[in-house]
Structures are given as C-alpha cells and as structure tokens.
PDB file of C-alpha atoms in Angstrom:
ATOM      1  CA  MET A  16      95.172 153.916 112.224  1.00 45.00           C
ATOM      2  CA  GLU A  17      96.084 157.418 114.024  1.00 47.00           C
ATOM      3  CA  ASN A  18      97.816 158.332 110.192  1.00 42.00           C
ATOM      4  CA  GLN A  19      94.683 157.542 109.001  1.00 43.00           C
ATOM      5  CA  LEU A  20      92.363 159.674 110.949  1.00 42.00           C
ATOM      6  CA  ILE A  21      94.715 162.390 110.591  1.00 42.00           C
ATOM      7  CA  ASN A  22      94.915 162.314 106.708  1.00 43.00           C
ATOM      8  CA  GLU A  23      91.316 162.165 106.386  1.00 45.00           C
ATOM      9  CA  PRO A  24      89.880 164.798 104.336  1.00 47.00           C
ATOM     10  CA  ALA A  25      88.325 167.755 105.924  1.00 43.00           C
ATOM     11  CA  SER A  26      85.035 166.626 104.321  1.00 57.00           C
ATOM     12  CA  ALA A  27      85.088 163.897 106.862  1.00 78.00           C
ATOM     13  CA  LYS A  28      83.729 166.149 109.469  1.00 87.00           C
ATOM     14  CA  PRO A  29      80.206 166.235 109.769  1.00 88.00           C
ATOM     15  CA  PRO A  30      78.524 169.323 108.306  1.00 92.00           C
ATOM     16  CA  LYS A  31      77.133 171.882 110.604  1.00 94.00           C
ATOM     17  CA  GLY A  32      73.562 171.147 110.096  1.00 93.00           C
ATOM     18  CA  LEU A  33      73.682 167.466 110.264  1.00 95.00           C
ATOM     19  CA  MET A  34      75.576 168.296 113.567  1.00 96.00           C
ATOM     20  CA  ALA A  35      72.975 170.336 114.668  1.00 96.00           C
ATOM     21  CA  LEU A  36      70.109 167.649 114.050  1.00 96.00           C
ATOM     22  CA  LEU A  37      72.471 165.185 115.444  1.00 96.00           C
ATOM     23  CA  VAL A  38      72.595 166.951 118.988  1.00 97.00           C
ATOM     24  CA  LEU A  39      68.886 167.624 118.839  1.00 96.00           C
ATOM     25  CA  THR A  40      68.533 163.656 118.315  1.00 96.00           C
ATOM     26  CA  PHE A  41      70.726 162.921 121.168  1.00 97.00           C
ATOM     27  CA  ILE A  42      69.105 165.006 123.784  1.00 97.00           C
ATOM     28  CA  ASN A  43      65.322 163.760 122.645  1.00 96.00           C
ATOM     29  CA  THR A  44      66.619 160.370 122.805  1.00 96.00           C
ATOM     30  CA  GLY A  45      68.925 160.402 125.557  1.00 96.00           C
ATOM     31  CA  GLY A  46      65.894 162.463 127.409  1.00 96.00           C
ATOM     32  CA  ALA A  47      63.613 159.692 126.757  1.00 96.00           C
ATOM     33  CA  ILE A  48      65.781 157.112 127.760  1.00 97.00           C
ATOM     34  CA  VAL A  49      67.013 158.818 131.180  1.00 97.00           C
ATOM     35  CA  MET A  50      63.403 159.827 131.725  1.00 96.00           C
ATOM     36  CA  GLY A  51      61.936 156.294 130.918  1.00 95.00           C
ATOM     37  CA  LEU A  52      64.507 154.475 133.518  1.00 96.00           C
ATOM     38  CA  VAL A  53      63.683 157.154 135.934  1.00 95.00           C
ATOM     39  CA  SER A  54      60.154 156.312 135.880  1.00 93.00           C
ATOM     40  CA  LEU A  55      60.494 152.824 136.054  1.00 91.00           C
ATOM     41  CA  ILE A  56      62.893 152.812 138.819  1.00 91.00           C
ATOM     42  CA  PHE A  57      60.686 155.633 140.736  1.00 90.00           C
ATOM     43  CA  PHE A  58      57.256 156.631 139.224  1.00 86.00           C
ATOM     44  CA  GLN A  59      55.404 153.365 138.509  1.00 82.00           C
ATOM     45  CA  PRO A  60      51.816 154.542 138.881  1.00 81.00           C
ATOM     46  CA  THR A  61      50.070 153.449 141.853  1.00 82.00           C
ATOM     47  CA  ALA A  62      46.261 152.908 142.256  1.00 84.00           C
ATOM     48  CA  GLU A  63      45.771 155.892 144.346  1.00 87.00           C
ATOM     49  CA  SER A  64      47.368 158.232 141.845  1.00 84.00           C
ATOM     50  CA  LEU A  65      45.452 156.420 139.349  1.00 84.00           C
ATOM     51  CA  ARG A  66      42.255 157.090 141.008  1.00 88.00           C
ATOM     52  CA  LYS A  67      43.298 160.960 141.972  1.00 89.00           C
ATOM     53  CA  SER A  68      44.212 161.535 138.182  1.00 86.00           C
ATOM     54  CA  LYS A  69      40.866 160.077 137.198  1.00 86.00           C
ATOM     55  CA  ILE A  70      38.962 162.272 139.399  1.00 89.00           C
ATOM     56  CA  ASP A  71      40.480 165.422 138.471  1.00 89.00           C
ATOM     57  CA  MET A  72      40.193 164.605 134.718  1.00 86.00           C
ATOM     58  CA  ALA A  73      36.689 163.829 135.215  1.00 88.00           C
ATOM     59  CA  LYS A  74      36.037 167.418 136.861  1.00 88.00           C
ATOM     60  CA  SER A  75      37.802 168.888 133.664  1.00 88.00           C
ATOM     61  CA  ILE A  76      35.843 167.067 131.264  1.00 88.00           C
ATOM     62  CA  SER A  77      32.601 168.102 133.194  1.00 88.00           C
ATOM     63  CA  VAL A  78      33.710 171.914 133.406  1.00 88.00           C
ATOM     64  CA  PHE A  79      34.290 171.748 129.551  1.00 88.00           C
ATOM     65  CA  LYS A  80      30.841 170.239 128.766  1.00 88.00           C
ATOM     66  CA  GLU A  81      29.234 172.749 130.991  1.00 88.00           C
ATOM     67  CA  ILE A  82      30.715 175.656 129.116  1.00 88.00           C
ATOM     68  CA  GLY A  83      30.147 174.127 125.657  1.00 86.00           C
ATOM     69  CA  PHE A  84      33.543 172.954 124.959  1.00 85.00           C
ATOM     70  CA  ASN A  85      32.163 169.699 124.003  1.00 86.00           C
ATOM     71  CA  GLU A  86      35.394 168.685 121.497  1.00 87.00           C
ATOM     72  CA  MET A  87      37.505 169.565 124.113  1.00 88.00           C
ATOM     73  CA  ALA A  88      35.721 167.298 126.769  1.00 87.00           C
ATOM     74  CA  ASP A  89      35.795 164.608 124.134  1.00 88.00           C
ATOM     75  CA  LEU A  90      39.462 164.954 123.744  1.00 87.00           C
ATOM     76  CA  LEU A  91      40.017 164.710 127.456  1.00 88.00           C
ATOM     77  CA  SER A  92      38.227 161.797 127.869  1.00 88.00           C
ATOM     78  CA  ARG A  93      39.833 160.126 125.166  1.00 89.00           C
ATOM     79  CA  LEU A  94      42.971 161.014 126.954  1.00 88.00           C
ATOM     80  CA  GLN A  95      42.021 159.757 129.900  1.00 89.00           C
ATOM     81  CA  VAL A  96      41.130 156.300 128.612  1.00 89.00           C
ATOM     82  CA  MET A  97      44.576 156.448 126.904  1.00 90.00           C
ATOM     83  CA  SER A  98      46.375 157.032 129.906  1.00 89.00           C
ATOM     84  CA  GLU A  99      44.397 154.604 131.960  1.00 89.00           C
ATOM     85  CA  ILE A 100      45.393 151.844 129.447  1.00 91.00           C
ATOM     86  CA  LEU A 101      48.937 152.906 129.307  1.00 90.00           C
ATOM     87  CA  SER A 102      49.163 152.939 133.174  1.00 89.00           C
ATOM     88  CA  HIS A 103      47.893 149.550 133.233  1.00 90.00           C
ATOM     89  CA  ASN A 104      50.725 148.633 130.711  1.00 92.00           C
ATOM     90  CA  PHE A 105      53.228 150.887 132.365  1.00 93.00           C
ATOM     91  CA  LEU A 106      56.170 148.663 132.313  1.00 94.00           C
ATOM     92  CA  ALA A 107      55.766 147.243 128.720  1.00 95.00           C
ATOM     93  CA  SER A 108      55.103 150.749 127.475  1.00 94.00           C
ATOM     94  CA  THR A 109      57.904 152.359 128.827  1.00 95.00           C
ATOM     95  CA  SER A 110      60.114 149.527 128.260  1.00 96.00           C
ATOM     96  CA  LEU A 111      59.048 149.840 124.627  1.00 96.00           C
ATOM     97  CA  ASN A 112      59.641 153.248 124.601  1.00 96.00           C
ATOM     98  CA  ILE A 113      63.123 153.124 125.841  1.00 97.00           C
ATOM     99  CA  LEU A 114      63.874 150.525 123.404  1.00 98.00           C
ATOM    100  CA  PHE A 115      62.776 152.449 120.357  1.00 97.00           C
ATOM    101  CA  SER A 116      64.628 155.672 121.929  1.00 97.00           C
ATOM    102  CA  MET A 117      67.757 153.506 122.032  1.00 98.00           C
ATOM    103  CA  LEU A 118      67.395 152.898 118.542  1.00 98.00           C
ATOM    104  CA  GLY A 119      66.941 156.281 117.736  1.00 97.00           C
ATOM    105  CA  CYS A 120      70.144 157.266 119.462  1.00 97.00           C
ATOM    106  CA  PHE A 121      71.985 154.537 117.800  1.00 97.00           C
ATOM    107  CA  SER A 122      70.947 155.566 114.402  1.00 97.00           C
ATOM    108  CA  ALA A 123      72.432 158.757 115.109  1.00 97.00           C
ATOM    109  CA  VAL A 124      75.506 157.372 116.212  1.00 96.00           C
ATOM    110  CA  LEU A 125      75.768 155.613 112.903  1.00 96.00           C
ATOM    111  CA  MET A 126      75.336 158.714 111.015  1.00 96.00           C
ATOM    112  CA  TYR A 127      77.675 160.349 112.874  1.00 95.00           C
ATOM    113  CA  LYS A 128      80.092 157.349 111.839  1.00 94.00           C
ATOM    114  CA  ARG A 129      79.204 158.277 108.458  1.00 94.00           C
ATOM    115  CA  ASN A 130      77.232 155.125 107.955  1.00 94.00           C
ATOM    116  CA  ILE A 131      73.983 155.525 105.652  1.00 94.00           C
ATOM    117  CA  LEU A 132      72.198 152.808 107.844  1.00 96.00           C
ATOM    118  CA  GLY A 133      71.951 155.264 110.499  1.00 96.00           C
ATOM    119  CA  PHE A 134      69.463 157.031 107.908  1.00 96.00           C
ATOM    120  CA  HIS A 135      67.546 154.022 107.507  1.00 97.00           C
ATOM    121  CA  ALA A 136      67.371 153.269 111.241  1.00 97.00           C
ATOM    122  CA  TYR A 137      66.261 156.728 112.136  1.00 97.00           C
ATOM    123  CA  ILE A 138      63.127 156.342 109.637  1.00 97.00           C
ATOM    124  CA  ILE A 139      62.249 153.397 111.381  1.00 97.00           C
ATOM    125  CA  TYR A 140      62.970 154.615 114.596  1.00 97.00           C
ATOM    126  CA  SER A 141      60.396 157.669 113.813  1.00 95.00           C
ATOM    127  CA  PHE A 142      57.669 155.643 112.545  1.00 94.00           C
ATOM    128  CA  LEU A 143      58.294 153.210 115.641  1.00 95.00           C
ATOM    129  CA  ALA A 144      58.238 156.225 117.854  1.00 94.00           C
ATOM    130  CA  ALA A 145      55.216 157.817 116.269  1.00 92.00           C
ATOM    131  CA  GLY A 146      53.018 154.539 116.315  1.00 90.00           C
ATOM    132  CA  SER A 147      54.047 153.131 119.835  1.00 92.00           C
ATOM    133  CA  ILE A 148      51.007 154.079 121.471  1.00 92.00           C
ATOM    134  CA  TYR A 149      48.904 151.836 118.992  1.00 92.00           C
ATOM    135  CA  PHE A 150      50.567 148.938 120.613  1.00 93.00           C
ATOM    136  CA  PHE A 151      48.604 149.330 123.695  1.00 94.00           C
ATOM    137  CA  VAL A 152      45.853 151.797 122.928  1.00 92.00           C
ATOM    138  CA  SER A 153      42.973 151.311 120.448  1.00 90.00           C
ATOM    139  CA  PRO A 154      43.054 153.969 117.725  1.00 90.00           C
ATOM    140  CA  ALA A 155      39.601 155.084 118.307  1.00 87.00           C
ATOM    141  CA  ASN A 156      40.967 156.117 121.971  1.00 88.00           C
ATOM    142  CA  VAL A 157      43.933 157.878 120.359  1.00 89.00           C
ATOM    143  CA  PRO A 158      43.236 161.465 119.241  1.00 88.00           C
ATOM    144  CA  THR A 159      44.191 162.150 115.690  1.00 88.00           C
ATOM    145  CA  VAL A 160      46.173 165.182 116.676  1.00 89.00           C
ATOM    146  CA  ILE A 161      48.856 163.268 118.749  1.00 89.00           C
ATOM    147  CA  LEU A 162      49.580 160.957 115.320  1.00 90.00           C
ATOM    148  CA  ILE A 163      49.693 163.920 113.274  1.00 93.00           C
ATOM    149  CA  THR A 164      51.963 166.212 115.690  1.00 93.00           C
ATOM    150  CA  ASN A 165      54.777 163.213 115.685  1.00 92.00           C
ATOM    151  CA  LEU A 166      54.262 161.996 112.092  1.00 93.00           C
ATOM    152  CA  LEU A 167      54.761 165.831 111.501  1.00 95.00           C
ATOM    153  CA  ILE A 168      57.865 166.222 113.467  1.00 94.00           C
ATOM    154  CA  SER A 169      59.343 163.075 112.376  1.00 94.00           C
ATOM    155  CA  LEU A 170      58.855 163.949 108.732  1.00 96.00           C
ATOM    156  CA  VAL A 171      60.700 167.131 109.246  1.00 96.00           C
ATOM    157  CA  PHE A 172      63.588 165.617 111.203  1.00 95.00           C
ATOM    158  CA  VAL A 173      63.766 162.410 108.185  1.00 96.00           C
ATOM    159  CA  LEU A 174      63.762 165.614 105.488  1.00 96.00           C
ATOM    160  CA  LEU A 175      66.222 167.615 107.194  1.00 95.00           C
ATOM    161  CA  TYR A 176      68.618 164.458 107.820  1.00 96.00           C
ATOM    162  CA  ALA A 177      68.013 163.738 104.012  1.00 95.00           C
ATOM    163  CA  ARG A 178      69.630 166.761 102.844  1.00 95.00           C
ATOM    164  CA  HIS A 179      72.793 165.027 104.101  1.00 94.00           C
ATOM    165  CA  LEU A 180      72.404 161.845 102.207  1.00 92.00           C
ATOM    166  CA  LYS A 181      75.714 162.730 100.227  1.00 92.00           C
ATOM    167  CA  TRP A 182      77.733 163.361 103.066  1.00 91.00           C
ATOM    168  CA  LEU A 183      76.610 160.073 104.500  1.00 89.00           C
ATOM    169  CA  ARG A 184      77.209 158.105 101.441  1.00 89.00           C
ATOM    170  CA  LYS A 185      80.415 159.694 101.367  1.00 85.00           C
ATOM    171  CA  GLU A 186      80.084 161.554  98.010  1.00 77.00           C
ATOM    172  CA  ALA A 187      80.769 164.966  99.437  1.00 63.00           C
TER     173      ALA A 187
END
C-alpha cells in the first residue's frame, strides 16, 4: 500500500487551481456547518428577539418610504417576511442547511480523492444550497436578487471545477 502511494506519478497531486477551489469550498461549507451548529445550540430565536427585529425592520421600511425609495422598502418588507418564516422554521431550516453544507464538504473530499462523483455531488449541492430557502418560503416572498446571486456564484464555482475534469477522470 505504501509503495503504491510513493510510486504514483506526480500528476496524482491535485492541480493548484483545484486545490484553491477545494480550500475555498472547505472554508465555506465548514464555516456553514460550524455556524449552523452554533446557531442551533446557542442562538435560537426568542419571541422577544423576533419582536425587536420586526420593529427595527418596520422603522427602516418607513424611512425608505418617506424618502421615496419604494423598491428598497419593498425589498426590506419581503426580507422581513422571509426572516419571520425562517425564524418560525428555525430548527428545520438550519438543520437542512447544515445537511446541504455537509454534502458540499463531502463532494469536495471526493474531488480531492480524484473521484468524479464529487463533481456531480457538488453540482447537486450547489442547486440545493441556492434553492434551500424555497423549502420554507414562498417564491413570492424571496427577492429575486438573492436567488440570482446564489446561482451565479454556484455557476462560477461549478465552471471552475469543470476545468479540472480531466484530472478528476484520471486523464491527466
């Protein structure tokens, strides 16, 4: 077993670009897992914190309406509805996001081990992570900019990972 590891060609090492992507993925998914667990344990929303948040958001919305920024006021009111729904489903939404982040981390491990299934799992993770909010919140209450931003970031990462498919398929 040790001889196999020593005698493998130099191309068995992941390319530097792939390693950079993997590190970024581990930071993102690992951070999401840790923050999700910390939130579950220590920062569950209380009725008082939800009430205070609602009052603060209402003040911000009224300020934007007063100065004529109706689009921003609409965005904030949709974010408030979204936040309330997610707070009421805190345990389920946070647990689901932790699960999706674990899938993303696992897919990166597979790619590091030169398994092409990691790339496919990463694509699935990207779609699930970008659309996870829709498991709890109606599309009418989710600002489109959130979905577009998440999908664009996911697309960039998938395309960057796709540049290393030859290495993952063990063709390089």
